[in-house]
């Protein structure tokens, strides 16, 4: 059964998410790296303050993420 949990409650997904997200964004965001994405995900491990993130997952496999931030586009 698919579940959606706060990232804070499933931190074991962070390394895989960081690798996949860095791979996706590295051609779009200058300087994107596994380490940068990992640190951003760590910063989203919250329940009651921004930034925070959720992870959809099933059978131990992350399927997607969503996040709330104060600002997600630098310069805007």
Tab-separated table of C-alpha atoms in Angstrom:
chain	number	residue	atom	x	y	z
A	1	UNK	CA	0.000	0.000	0.000
A	2	UNK	CA	1.305	3.459	-0.883
A	3	UNK	CA	1.987	5.836	2.008
A	4	UNK	CA	2.868	9.496	2.276
A	5	UNK	CA	5.028	10.423	5.253
A	6	UNK	CA	7.018	13.406	6.382
A	7	UNK	CA	10.625	13.073	5.236
A	8	UNK	CA	11.589	13.408	8.904
A	9	UNK	CA	9.825	10.082	9.564
A	10	UNK	CA	11.565	8.191	6.713
A	11	UNK	CA	15.138	9.550	6.702
A	12	UNK	CA	16.426	6.278	5.279
A	13	UNK	CA	15.200	7.503	1.870
A	14	UNK	CA	17.409	10.607	1.881
A	15	UNK	CA	20.532	9.077	0.234
A	16	UNK	CA	18.552	7.573	-2.654
A	17	UNK	CA	16.430	10.704	-3.096
A	18	UNK	CA	19.531	12.913	-3.077
A	19	UNK	CA	21.190	10.784	-5.766
A	20	UNK	CA	18.116	10.698	-8.007
A	21	UNK	CA	17.279	14.385	-7.552
A	22	UNK	CA	20.866	15.521	-8.146
A	23	UNK	CA	20.974	13.442	-11.324
A	24	UNK	CA	17.754	15.041	-12.534
A	25	UNK	CA	18.671	18.651	-11.692
A	26	UNK	CA	22.425	18.729	-12.426
A	27	UNK	CA	21.904	19.813	-16.052
A	28	UNK	CA	19.433	22.523	-15.024
A	29	UNK	CA	20.824	23.951	-11.772
A	30	UNK	CA	24.456	25.140	-11.881
A	31	UNK	CA	26.527	23.481	-9.163
A	32	UNK	CA	23.967	20.786	-8.370
A	33	UNK	CA	25.530	17.763	-6.700
A	34	UNK	CA	24.659	14.818	-4.502
A	35	UNK	CA	26.131	16.615	-1.484
A	36	UNK	CA	24.139	19.803	-2.118
A	37	UNK	CA	20.887	17.905	-2.596
A	38	UNK	CA	21.576	15.731	0.475
A	39	UNK	CA	22.037	18.838	2.649
A	40	UNK	CA	18.833	20.378	1.263
A	41	UNK	CA	16.899	17.226	2.091
A	42	UNK	CA	18.346	17.148	5.607
A	43	UNK	CA	17.139	20.749	6.053
A	44	UNK	CA	13.605	19.602	5.105
A	45	UNK	CA	13.374	17.097	7.998
A	46	UNK	CA	10.718	19.076	9.872
A	47	UNK	CA	7.152	18.574	11.005
A	48	UNK	CA	6.151	22.056	12.098
A	49	UNK	CA	8.398	24.594	10.386
A	50	UNK	CA	9.535	25.397	6.883
A	51	UNK	CA	11.141	23.951	4.932
A	52	UNK	CA	9.451	20.577	5.180
A	53	UNK	CA	8.968	17.667	2.812
A	54	UNK	CA	6.848	14.585	2.310
A	55	UNK	CA	7.729	11.326	0.587
A	56	UNK	CA	5.311	9.029	-1.213
A	57	UNK	CA	6.556	5.449	-0.944
A	58	UNK	CA	5.453	1.861	-1.352
A	59	UNK	CA	7.112	-1.340	-0.168
A	60	UNK	CA	10.220	0.551	0.923
A	61	UNK	CA	10.644	2.343	-2.408
A	62	UNK	CA	10.301	6.135	-2.618
A	63	UNK	CA	7.990	7.174	-5.456
A	64	UNK	CA	8.105	10.969	-5.229
A	65	UNK	CA	8.479	13.988	-3.000
A	66	UNK	CA	6.800	17.286	-2.320
A	67	UNK	CA	8.071	20.202	-0.270
A	68	UNK	CA	7.028	23.531	1.200
A	69	UNK	CA	9.592	26.317	1.429
A	70	UNK	CA	9.513	30.009	2.126
A	71	UNK	CA	11.031	30.578	-1.334
A	72	UNK	CA	12.059	27.974	-3.909
A	73	UNK	CA	13.371	30.292	-6.629
A	74	UNK	CA	16.385	32.344	-5.635
A	75	UNK	CA	16.131	35.852	-6.969
A	76	UNK	CA	12.325	35.954	-6.892
